[in-house]
XYZ file of C-alpha atoms in Angstrom:
711
model
C -8.534 37.647 -20.790
C -10.092 34.227 -20.145
C -6.893 32.693 -18.784
C -6.211 30.344 -15.877
C -3.039 31.905 -14.469
C -2.592 32.785 -10.807
C -2.099 36.450 -9.823
C 1.476 35.671 -8.766
C 2.145 34.219 -12.226
C 0.663 37.233 -13.970
C 2.919 39.519 -11.930
C 5.926 37.303 -12.665
C 5.264 37.417 -16.422
C 5.067 41.212 -16.468
C 8.227 41.424 -14.390
C 10.217 39.082 -16.626
C 8.995 40.630 -19.885
C 9.185 44.195 -18.574
C 6.018 44.901 -20.536
C 2.359 43.947 -20.798
C 1.759 40.899 -23.028
C -0.883 41.240 -25.711
C -3.960 38.989 -25.815
C -2.338 36.368 -28.034
C 0.735 36.198 -25.810
C -1.381 35.767 -22.673
C -3.142 32.827 -24.364
C 0.160 31.211 -25.352
C 1.600 31.578 -21.858
C -1.637 30.262 -20.342
C -1.372 27.109 -22.468
C 2.349 26.472 -21.967
C 2.230 27.285 -18.243
C -0.907 25.247 -17.596
C -0.573 22.523 -14.965
C -1.464 20.032 -17.683
C 1.602 20.958 -19.760
C 4.161 22.422 -17.358
C 3.840 20.183 -14.261
C 4.512 23.303 -12.193
C 3.217 21.738 -8.949
C 4.862 18.364 -9.467
C 7.923 18.427 -11.712
C 10.428 18.959 -8.914
C 9.261 15.758 -7.180
C 9.090 13.602 -10.289
C 12.872 13.829 -10.508
C 13.038 11.670 -7.372
C 11.802 8.605 -9.261
C 14.187 5.834 -10.222
C 14.563 6.472 -13.943
C 17.989 5.119 -14.864
C 19.027 1.626 -15.882
C 21.079 -0.037 -18.606
C 18.049 -0.591 -20.832
C 16.598 2.931 -20.654
C 16.888 4.778 -23.955
C 14.541 7.682 -23.209
C 13.027 8.517 -19.848
C 11.597 11.213 -17.598
C 14.803 13.253 -17.541
C 14.665 13.549 -21.344
C 11.087 14.981 -21.262
C 10.217 13.272 -24.530
C 6.668 12.459 -25.663
C 7.128 8.831 -24.534
C 9.677 6.620 -22.771
C 11.662 3.839 -24.441
C 13.608 0.799 -23.232
C 15.797 -1.753 -24.990
C 14.337 -5.290 -25.172
C 17.212 -6.921 -27.036
C 17.911 -8.006 -30.595
C 18.068 -4.375 -31.687
C 14.459 -3.680 -30.679
C 12.916 -1.267 -28.189
C 9.466 -0.778 -26.742
C 7.936 2.655 -26.291
C 5.486 3.193 -23.409
C 3.150 6.070 -22.583
C 0.134 6.668 -20.336
C -2.283 9.602 -20.522
C -5.747 10.570 -19.379
C -8.718 12.445 -20.768
C -10.662 12.895 -17.552
C -12.254 16.329 -17.920
C -13.141 15.908 -21.621
C -14.731 12.525 -20.860
C -16.864 14.101 -18.135
C -18.317 16.553 -20.688
C -18.400 14.468 -23.895
C -17.549 10.878 -22.938
C -17.481 9.490 -26.479
C -15.134 12.065 -27.985
C -13.272 12.549 -24.723
C -12.336 8.870 -24.529
C -11.782 8.452 -28.275
C -9.414 11.416 -28.500
C -7.578 10.100 -25.451
C -6.814 6.975 -27.477
C -5.835 9.031 -30.517
C -3.524 11.232 -28.475
C -1.685 8.370 -26.814
C -1.184 6.635 -30.166
C 0.327 9.807 -31.636
C 2.679 10.087 -28.647
C 4.010 6.630 -29.475
C 4.350 7.166 -33.223
C 6.193 10.414 -32.490
C 9.075 8.130 -31.480
C 8.892 6.341 -34.840
C 7.328 3.341 -33.076
C 4.466 1.199 -34.320
C 1.640 1.010 -31.733
C 0.848 -2.624 -30.951
C -1.334 -2.532 -27.819
C -3.632 -0.300 -25.787
C -4.793 -0.586 -22.188
C -7.706 1.358 -20.743
C -8.124 1.978 -17.015
C -11.550 3.466 -16.286
C -13.197 4.651 -13.088
C -16.755 5.915 -13.011
C -19.342 6.572 -10.326
C -22.248 4.612 -8.890
C -23.888 2.531 -11.642
C -27.321 2.929 -10.089
C -27.247 6.491 -11.459
C -28.293 6.808 -15.093
C -25.689 9.499 -15.787
C -22.865 7.161 -14.805
C -24.232 4.399 -17.014
C -24.411 6.925 -19.864
C -20.830 8.008 -19.191
C -19.532 4.442 -19.097
C -21.426 3.361 -22.198
C -20.022 6.234 -24.236
C -16.501 6.003 -22.799
C -16.292 2.348 -23.819
C -17.845 3.124 -27.209
C -15.342 5.936 -27.811
C -12.331 3.766 -26.941
C -13.605 0.936 -29.118
C -14.436 3.278 -31.994
C -10.933 4.708 -32.181
C -8.895 1.596 -31.397
C -10.904 -0.666 -33.691
C -10.890 1.841 -36.549
C -7.159 2.475 -36.398
C -6.221 -1.182 -35.944
C -4.554 -1.137 -32.509
C -5.871 -3.802 -30.105
C -7.098 -2.977 -26.597
C -5.531 -5.888 -24.726
C -6.426 -5.129 -21.109
C -7.181 -2.595 -18.431
C -9.284 -1.947 -15.351
C -12.886 -0.982 -14.740
C -13.873 0.144 -11.244
C -16.663 2.075 -9.576
C -16.930 4.560 -6.710
C -19.354 7.376 -5.976
C -16.319 9.678 -5.702
C -16.130 9.595 -9.508
C -19.801 10.473 -10.077
C -19.030 13.794 -11.782
C -15.371 13.232 -12.585
C -14.701 9.891 -14.294
C -11.097 8.862 -14.788
C -10.227 7.633 -18.271
C -6.611 6.475 -18.481
C -5.168 5.023 -21.655
C -1.743 3.449 -22.096
C -0.071 2.494 -25.357
C 2.839 0.180 -26.156
C 4.810 0.549 -29.371
C 7.779 -1.229 -30.944
C 10.647 0.225 -32.926
C 14.153 -0.680 -33.986
C 16.447 0.880 -31.417
C 18.446 2.787 -34.022
C 15.247 4.211 -35.559
C 13.912 6.062 -32.493
C 13.075 9.687 -33.297
C 13.409 12.501 -30.721
C 10.683 15.036 -29.960
C 13.098 17.960 -29.647
C 15.722 19.571 -31.869
C 19.203 20.833 -31.078
C 20.046 23.005 -34.079
C 18.448 25.919 -35.965
C 17.609 25.990 -39.655
C 15.142 23.101 -39.688
C 11.771 23.627 -41.326
C 8.546 23.029 -39.404
C 6.083 20.881 -41.320
C 2.514 20.509 -40.056
C 0.254 17.664 -41.198
C -3.483 17.882 -40.613
C -6.265 20.450 -40.451
C -6.729 22.912 -37.603
C -10.255 23.613 -36.368
C -12.090 25.281 -33.505
C -12.539 22.128 -31.375
C -10.395 21.752 -28.284
C -9.879 25.471 -27.713
C -8.244 26.020 -24.340
C -8.128 22.299 -23.621
C -4.892 22.420 -21.612
C -6.252 25.225 -19.453
C -9.562 23.344 -19.115
C -7.687 20.250 -17.889
C -5.841 22.381 -15.323
C -8.860 23.625 -13.399
C -11.870 22.166 -11.653
C -14.927 21.154 -13.624
C -17.315 24.089 -13.319
C -20.500 22.227 -14.177
C -21.033 24.651 -17.045
C -21.074 23.571 -20.675
C -17.424 23.461 -21.761
C -17.987 21.258 -24.788
C -15.828 23.548 -26.944
C -12.750 22.445 -25.009
C -13.301 18.813 -26.081
C -11.624 17.650 -29.269
C -13.487 15.712 -31.964
C -12.179 12.248 -32.829
C -11.435 11.199 -36.411
C -9.739 7.786 -36.325
C -9.649 7.486 -40.101
C -7.531 10.634 -40.260
C -5.599 9.200 -37.320
C -4.807 6.078 -39.364
C -3.368 8.259 -42.123
C -1.236 10.123 -39.585
C -0.053 6.785 -38.166
C 0.861 5.220 -41.515
C 2.428 8.347 -43.003
C 4.443 9.164 -39.875
C 5.934 5.682 -39.711
C 6.727 5.942 -43.419
C 8.685 9.202 -43.043
C 10.064 8.732 -39.511
C 13.621 8.066 -40.691
C 13.562 11.173 -42.911
C 12.837 13.792 -40.241
C 14.861 15.212 -37.347
C 12.078 15.337 -34.728
C 8.375 14.570 -34.376
C 5.905 16.176 -31.999
C 2.271 15.320 -31.415
C -0.088 18.280 -31.249
C -1.818 17.600 -27.974
C -2.475 19.850 -24.983
C -1.889 23.517 -25.801
C -1.821 22.919 -29.558
C 0.846 24.654 -31.618
C 1.761 26.964 -28.744
C 3.073 24.058 -26.700
C 4.288 21.866 -29.581
C 6.635 24.418 -31.157
C 7.912 25.656 -27.784
C 8.756 22.159 -26.540
C 10.189 21.011 -29.871
C 12.491 24.063 -30.042
C 13.898 23.022 -26.644
C 15.244 26.488 -25.830
C 15.963 27.543 -29.398
C 13.671 29.911 -31.287
C 10.762 29.396 -33.670
C 8.986 31.482 -36.242
C 5.548 30.342 -37.419
C 3.484 31.935 -40.190
C -0.098 31.338 -39.093
C -1.664 31.952 -42.523
C 0.206 28.890 -43.849
C -1.587 26.546 -41.448
C -4.244 24.415 -43.211
C -7.657 25.108 -41.653
C -10.815 23.092 -41.232
C -12.835 26.245 -40.574
C -12.454 29.361 -42.726
C -11.496 32.717 -41.233
C -10.441 31.372 -37.866
C -9.123 33.840 -35.320
C -5.287 33.672 -35.427
C -5.177 33.268 -31.639
C -7.533 30.276 -31.841
C -5.312 28.733 -34.509
C -2.335 28.899 -32.150
C -4.041 27.212 -29.167
C -6.496 24.892 -30.958
C -6.119 21.255 -29.892
C -7.713 19.728 -32.981
C -6.699 16.082 -33.171
C -4.911 14.083 -35.874
C -2.132 16.638 -36.383
C 1.617 16.154 -36.163
C 4.560 18.525 -36.297
C 7.830 17.512 -37.965
C 11.241 19.207 -37.902
C 12.705 18.618 -41.351
C 15.874 19.517 -43.226
C 15.004 21.917 -46.021
C 16.105 19.536 -48.767
C 13.658 16.863 -47.548
C 10.546 19.030 -47.191
C 9.103 18.174 -50.596
C 9.695 14.472 -49.998
C 7.828 14.635 -46.701
C 4.827 16.528 -48.051
C 4.688 14.288 -51.129
C 4.076 11.342 -48.808
C 1.028 13.095 -47.350
C -0.157 14.107 -50.840
C -0.386 10.397 -51.655
C -2.845 10.083 -48.765
C -4.610 13.307 -49.849
C -3.823 14.693 -46.409
C -2.967 18.367 -45.734
C 0.729 19.134 -45.301
C 2.354 22.543 -45.132
C 5.620 24.223 -44.182
C 4.534 26.661 -41.464
C 7.838 27.971 -40.166
C 11.327 27.107 -39.026
C 13.614 26.663 -36.041
C 15.722 29.751 -35.365
C 18.668 30.504 -33.151
C 17.339 33.629 -31.458
C 15.667 31.783 -28.551
C 12.343 33.511 -29.189
C 8.975 31.947 -29.995
C 7.304 34.047 -32.691
C 3.944 33.738 -34.408
C 3.221 35.974 -37.428
C -0.043 36.530 -39.274
C 0.216 37.924 -42.813
C 3.595 39.387 -41.975
C 2.516 40.993 -38.690
C 4.108 39.599 -35.538
C 1.396 38.852 -32.953
C 3.445 36.760 -30.488
C 7.064 37.284 -29.489
C 8.050 35.533 -26.275
C 11.416 34.270 -24.980
C 11.740 30.477 -24.981
C 13.269 30.728 -21.534
C 10.135 32.407 -20.193
C 7.795 29.804 -21.652
C 9.863 26.801 -20.599
C 10.431 27.987 -17.036
C 7.175 28.717 -15.259
C 7.237 29.250 -11.492
C 7.462 26.005 -9.540
C 4.964 25.713 -6.730
C 5.346 23.900 -3.433
C 2.013 23.886 -1.665
C 1.311 23.326 2.016
C 0.823 19.773 3.222
C -1.303 18.311 5.968
C -2.001 14.707 6.846
C -5.638 13.803 6.437
C -7.501 13.236 9.668
C -9.507 10.075 9.997
C -13.215 10.710 9.828
C -14.969 10.140 13.124
C -17.426 7.426 12.252
C -18.647 4.223 13.731
C -16.602 1.187 12.779
C -17.398 -2.447 13.354
C -15.180 -5.425 13.998
C -14.683 -7.966 11.220
C -15.682 -10.681 13.712
C -19.181 -9.157 13.787
C -19.778 -9.887 10.060
C -21.614 -13.057 9.101
C -19.603 -15.194 6.665
C -22.198 -15.673 3.909
C -23.140 -12.009 4.013
C -19.476 -11.046 3.626
C -19.040 -13.412 0.682
C -22.134 -12.220 -1.145
C -21.441 -8.538 -0.494
C -17.822 -8.598 -1.631
C -18.102 -11.045 -4.533
C -21.045 -9.164 -6.014
C -19.276 -5.801 -5.963
C -19.093 -4.304 -9.490
C -15.308 -3.951 -9.225
C -14.960 -7.749 -9.232
C -17.442 -8.839 -11.903
C -16.426 -9.946 -15.389
C -15.600 -7.028 -17.691
C -16.412 -9.002 -20.837
C -19.177 -6.496 -21.659
C -16.452 -3.890 -22.162
C -13.786 -6.101 -23.739
C -16.255 -7.511 -26.270
C -16.526 -4.031 -27.794
C -12.784 -3.940 -28.502
C -11.026 -5.757 -31.317
C -8.285 -7.185 -29.121
C -7.051 -9.682 -31.706
C -6.331 -7.290 -34.572
C -2.764 -7.884 -35.870
C -3.022 -11.414 -34.333
C -0.360 -10.616 -31.729
C -2.496 -11.010 -28.579
C -1.472 -14.239 -26.850
C -3.318 -13.860 -23.526
C -6.493 -11.848 -24.035
C -8.088 -9.315 -21.695
C -9.802 -10.925 -18.720
C -8.097 -14.301 -19.140
C -5.409 -13.670 -16.525
C -3.981 -10.966 -14.274
C -1.946 -9.623 -17.226
C -2.282 -9.637 -20.981
C 0.497 -11.014 -23.183
C 1.433 -9.912 -26.693
C 3.915 -11.264 -29.239
C 6.716 -8.895 -30.251
C 8.443 -8.726 -33.649
C 11.622 -10.274 -32.214
C 9.660 -13.336 -31.084
C 9.666 -12.402 -27.410
C 6.500 -12.164 -25.348
C 5.568 -8.975 -23.501
C 3.164 -8.880 -20.554
C 1.393 -5.611 -19.678
C -0.845 -4.508 -16.805
C -2.207 -1.353 -15.193
C -3.008 -1.156 -11.468
C -4.478 1.356 -9.023
C -6.108 1.110 -5.602
C -7.881 4.364 -4.616
C -9.413 2.905 -1.439
C -5.989 1.959 -0.093
C -4.525 5.304 -1.195
C -7.293 7.078 0.692
C -6.069 5.291 3.823
C -2.315 5.619 3.287
C -0.936 6.992 0.022
C 2.647 5.972 0.833
C 1.834 2.312 1.442
C -0.498 2.435 -1.544
C 2.244 3.778 -3.822
C 4.450 0.844 -2.895
C 1.513 -1.550 -3.003
C 0.274 -0.781 -6.519
C 3.805 -1.027 -7.905
C 4.217 -4.412 -6.218
C 0.799 -5.546 -7.427
C 1.691 -4.745 -11.031
C 4.922 -6.722 -10.581
C 2.994 -9.720 -9.205
C 0.425 -9.524 -11.983
C 3.167 -9.851 -14.582
C 4.722 -12.760 -12.670
C 1.401 -14.619 -12.693
C 1.776 -15.160 -16.451
C 5.540 -15.834 -16.314
C 6.926 -12.331 -16.932
C 9.407 -10.167 -15.048
C 8.760 -6.429 -15.008
C 11.289 -4.256 -16.858
C 9.682 -0.825 -17.224
C 6.879 1.264 -15.744
C 5.025 4.512 -16.314
C 2.819 6.223 -13.771
C -0.230 8.447 -13.766
C -0.883 10.538 -10.651
C -4.505 11.687 -10.352
C -5.545 13.910 -7.474
C -7.749 16.847 -6.547
C -6.698 20.479 -6.129
C -2.984 20.560 -5.153
C -3.545 23.780 -3.219
C -5.523 21.757 -0.664
C -2.956 20.627 1.944
C -4.464 17.162 2.439
C -4.517 16.539 -1.320
C -0.914 17.645 -1.778
C 0.191 15.527 1.177
C -1.327 12.418 -0.399
C 0.298 13.295 -3.722
C 3.760 13.557 -2.174
C 3.288 10.373 -0.150
C 2.229 8.435 -3.254
C 5.329 9.640 -5.103
C 7.485 8.563 -2.154
C 5.977 5.082 -2.145
C 6.158 4.595 -5.908
C 9.749 5.827 -6.011
C 10.805 3.497 -3.193
C 9.188 0.494 -4.885
C 10.657 1.256 -8.313
C 14.137 1.413 -6.808
C 13.584 -1.808 -4.854
C 12.427 -3.759 -7.926
C 15.055 -2.032 -10.086
C 12.368 -1.075 -12.596
C 12.774 2.397 -14.105
C 9.848 4.768 -14.483
C 10.351 6.241 -17.960
C 7.351 8.554 -18.177
C 3.920 9.369 -16.908
C 1.356 12.057 -16.312
C 0.050 14.216 -13.472
C -3.636 15.122 -13.409
C -4.781 17.561 -10.728
C -8.117 19.305 -10.113
C -10.196 16.125 -10.265
C -13.219 17.088 -8.180
C -16.956 16.585 -8.296
C -19.540 19.338 -8.752
C -19.673 19.892 -4.978
C -15.949 20.601 -4.747
C -15.082 17.223 -3.211
C -11.872 15.772 -4.580
C -11.632 12.220 -5.878
C -9.836 9.625 -3.816
C -6.087 9.732 -4.502
C -5.688 7.618 -7.628
C -2.083 7.006 -8.648
C -1.807 4.379 -11.362
C 1.064 2.156 -12.447
C 1.337 0.607 -15.902
C 4.085 -2.002 -16.056
C 5.480 -4.092 -18.883
C 7.720 -7.131 -18.619
C 9.217 -9.866 -20.736
C 8.180 -13.487 -20.349
C 11.284 -15.123 -18.957
C 10.936 -18.535 -20.606
C 7.375 -19.870 -20.746
C 4.033 -18.183 -20.232
C 1.028 -19.514 -18.354
C -2.471 -19.689 -19.810
C -4.724 -20.401 -16.848
C -6.841 -23.524 -16.651
C -8.571 -25.349 -13.804
C -8.656 -29.132 -13.396
C -10.479 -31.393 -10.973
C -8.363 -32.762 -8.089
C -5.580 -30.226 -8.583
C -4.097 -28.916 -5.338
C -4.674 -25.348 -4.211
C -1.449 -23.845 -2.853
C -1.267 -20.498 -1.135
C 2.109 -18.793 -1.502
C 2.841 -16.129 1.084
C 1.753 -15.147 4.567
C -1.748 -13.827 5.298
C -2.150 -10.878 7.630
C -5.300 -9.477 9.168
C -4.779 -5.997 7.714
C -8.124 -4.918 6.297
C -7.960 -1.124 5.992
C -8.508 -0.076 2.380
C -9.922 -3.485 1.475
C -13.167 -4.029 -0.374
C -14.630 -5.657 2.743
C -13.776 -2.582 4.798
C -15.233 -0.294 2.140
C -18.554 -2.145 2.249
C -18.881 -2.731 5.989
C -16.728 -0.018 7.580
C -14.152 -2.020 9.515
C -11.553 -0.629 11.886
C -8.246 -2.275 11.025
C -4.587 -1.791 10.171
C -3.372 -0.600 6.762
C -1.626 -3.421 4.854
C 2.099 -2.753 4.728
C 3.883 -3.375 1.441
C 6.593 -5.916 2.285
C 8.407 -5.747 -1.041
C 10.865 -8.545 -0.252
C 7.947 -10.962 0.009
C 6.499 -9.689 -3.279
C 9.681 -10.216 -5.239
C 10.474 -13.658 -3.791
C 6.907 -14.940 -4.236
C 6.935 -13.641 -7.808
C 10.211 -15.427 -8.527
C 8.702 -18.643 -7.183
C 5.672 -18.335 -9.451
C 7.847 -17.659 -12.512
C 10.050 -20.655 -11.629
C 6.932 -22.816 -11.236
C 5.660 -21.732 -14.658
C 9.005 -22.375 -16.341
C 9.171 -25.837 -14.747
C 5.551 -26.533 -15.765
C 4.540 -27.127 -12.159
C 1.376 -25.016 -12.099
C -1.696 -24.690 -14.311
C -3.288 -21.610 -12.737
C -1.882 -18.576 -10.950
C -3.511 -15.498 -9.501
C -2.023 -12.917 -7.227
C -4.169 -12.014 -4.231
C -5.304 -8.421 -4.251
C -8.815 -6.943 -4.568
C -11.341 -9.160 -2.787
C -8.601 -11.127 -1.045
C -8.326 -14.905 -0.968
C -12.115 -15.177 -1.290
C -12.119 -13.666 -4.771
C -9.047 -15.640 -5.894
C -10.872 -18.877 -4.991
C -14.097 -17.613 -6.551
C -12.242 -16.811 -9.777
C -11.237 -20.486 -9.991
C -14.859 -21.459 -9.521
C -15.932 -19.392 -12.541
C -14.283 -22.108 -14.643
C -17.138 -24.452 -13.628
C -15.684 -26.186 -10.584
C -16.011 -26.207 -6.812
C -13.237 -25.785 -4.275
C -12.647 -27.108 -0.800
C -10.177 -25.435 1.514
C -9.206 -25.822 5.137
C -8.593 -22.363 6.563
C -6.625 -23.932 9.424
C -3.894 -24.760 6.890
C -3.456 -21.097 5.951
C -0.375 -19.540 7.493
C -1.665 -16.334 9.046
C -1.377 -13.970 11.998
C -5.125 -14.285 12.633
C -7.566 -17.147 13.127
C -10.588 -15.024 12.191
C -11.972 -16.590 9.020
C -13.266 -13.226 7.773
C -9.806 -11.669 8.086
C -8.206 -14.666 6.396
C -10.592 -14.621 3.440
C -10.776 -10.886 2.774
C -7.384 -9.455 3.719
C -5.724 -7.883 0.692
C -2.137 -7.827 1.943
C 0.488 -8.344 -0.753
C 3.189 -10.916 -1.358
C 0.687 -13.723 -2.022
C -0.470 -15.946 -4.865
C -2.956 -18.767 -5.280
C -1.737 -21.484 -7.650
C -3.073 -24.839 -8.842
C -0.631 -27.706 -9.097
C -0.345 -31.471 -9.278
C 3.033 -31.369 -7.514
C 2.498 -29.278 -4.377
C 5.612 -30.570 -2.626
C 7.857 -29.116 -5.332
C 6.383 -25.675 -4.705
C 6.553 -26.012 -0.916
C 10.193 -27.123 -1.047
C 11.072 -24.353 -3.489
C 9.354 -21.778 -1.263
C 11.301 -23.007 1.769
C 14.586 -22.706 -0.149
C 13.713 -19.094 -1.001
C 12.779 -18.212 2.566
C 9.021 -17.747 2.146
C 6.002 -19.826 3.123
C 3.681 -21.920 0.982
C 1.060 -24.431 2.016
C -1.577 -26.713 0.510
C -4.918 -25.293 1.610
C -7.332 -27.428 -0.421
C -8.318 -29.051 -3.702
C -10.510 -28.395 -6.725
C -13.531 -30.679 -7.047
C -16.435 -31.209 -9.437
C -19.010 -29.772 -7.037
C -19.651 -26.818 -9.363
C -20.423 -23.518 -7.681
C -19.842 -24.787 -4.123
C -17.247 -23.251 -1.835
C -16.371 -25.576 1.031
C -14.681 -23.869 3.947
C -13.630 -26.416 6.551
C -16.951 -28.134 7.351
C -19.139 -25.378 5.838
C -20.537 -25.615 2.309
C -21.741 -22.439 0.611
C -23.416 -22.525 -2.792
C -22.231 -19.575 -4.888
C -23.815 -20.613 -8.197
C -26.023 -17.526 -8.297
C -23.000 -15.317 -7.735
C -21.192 -16.998 -10.619
C -24.080 -16.194 -12.939
C -24.073 -12.678 -11.543
C -20.318 -12.424 -12.186
C -20.727 -13.114 -15.886
C -23.946 -11.174 -16.515
C -24.035 -8.157 -14.190
C -22.437 -5.521 -16.403
C -24.347 -6.479 -19.522
C -27.636 -6.459 -17.625
C -27.088 -3.148 -15.854
C -25.837 -1.434 -19.016
C -28.981 -2.359 -20.931
C -30.499 0.594 -19.102
C -27.568 2.866 -19.906
């Protein structure tokens, strides 16, 4: 049958139906019950997230295409995150481009105008030509779609690990804005509505949901990858926003195609679809392929009968296909007919209620390998090894391929600070950031779940914003492997605890399992948090000035497990604990300092530790001198002090350090002056030691462009 169902599921289907499904019905069930669409191994746990709050309009419990929160003045923002990992491994250009197209359609399905994209990308070792080819085409695909459709890519992440050699991760998030009273649901609650489909259906993307719900086989599965057409996507965007207030519900045709879209839109009611009425890109398509095709740039609308002509007339003006293909019924049965013959007849209840799986769990055992002590590492070697790591270099090579200033709403551009800032229609400023830390999650997924949530919160604070909403993406290997499932559950526990502590609701997200390389080795656990927040009063655009004081906010701990230093050298150390109280208080101090115009530069300390935060200042063309003896820490080892990545800390530049120190004391946290900026460009002075890092600064700016010339 070519389906991806487990034997226990096949038996369950026959038992519930009391008959043998035909081929078309097996394909429909396979799509709707796929892990990609049904969340059958995860849904029960996602309900444990904090997802309430006075500003939440739509969230996880509503199972809409995207989440929405109120931002005041009658406006709301819509947030969604998705991935296109498997497609990007096979066809990186179209895989990444259609990931952008899909996330944009999720946002416009709420009646919201997309205003910003973020891309979070992880690929393998750049010394391998295949990984350079993957990265080059992933970036090109994202730029092609975003630039063509006029939605700016304002930020993201780009990181490298050999674990992603055969299975790159391509995450895309989208932010949209809409008047609160204009938000459109994705589901209906009454029969009699007509189903209107816009767009052409083709043979690309066949079985894509099933493909995304199994391991990459290494065989050519190019047919499961959709083809991107951003110019058609722009028509869908413009026309959908034009008719949004004239329809009852909007659904993007994504994973599982029509099979999933009509089932989810009906929300337990029934549907009847006449397949021959569906506009086709390819003549004489197999009816079953029409049902499960995942061709892009298509949308489904539930419309009152008297408004059907008005809706299709809008698309006629764009010369874009539009057809009434069926209607919502009250018989709670999903039906597909072809030239009057019924080829699918399945209960909605069956399709919407797949078995829920709870797999075995087992804590991962530490690998028995030789570790070294951080005190055995020579200082200059540590600096050069960490600061030259590809994760830390400038990502301008990637950002330069994106039109991040289209619509002129980008206030802080990608790479300028820890978060990007965009101007909203109500005049408010919104900061956005995506964060993950696979190395830490590989050590302790629970602490990592808390840590990445806290890091996103600090990143927003560094530009003057307070987080108000988050979405998550949980990316793991095969959930049937006990160690994988254990990490998954621990990450959920950590993220949920942090979201409740910060009082920031998680309004949506995605789960992506079966991320493994060609040898069957799963990726490192890679949960991701995308957070958005409003600038409280003023925002900070970083600058560096000679003679400004360097102040370290927060306490440094010699916890190096999961750090970049440990990854490079193999250090035995403790996992950094997420002390969320320190994160929130330090963030409040930074926001207060920005609003009182007391600082000119702020960076939270995370990847690369204090060493990279200082180095980032130096990329502005200055030198820095610090006295490590002035750093408040539980260790006097200079390596630990420089490269620990424990949270709750910021580096800021100020001309009034006492104000910050006094303010920190009043809040119950520590802050100390640890040095000053000087004009000795490229020189890092540590106590009495001077280290020239000029070559590393050149490397920082040029590495990616140079290495990708051979891509």
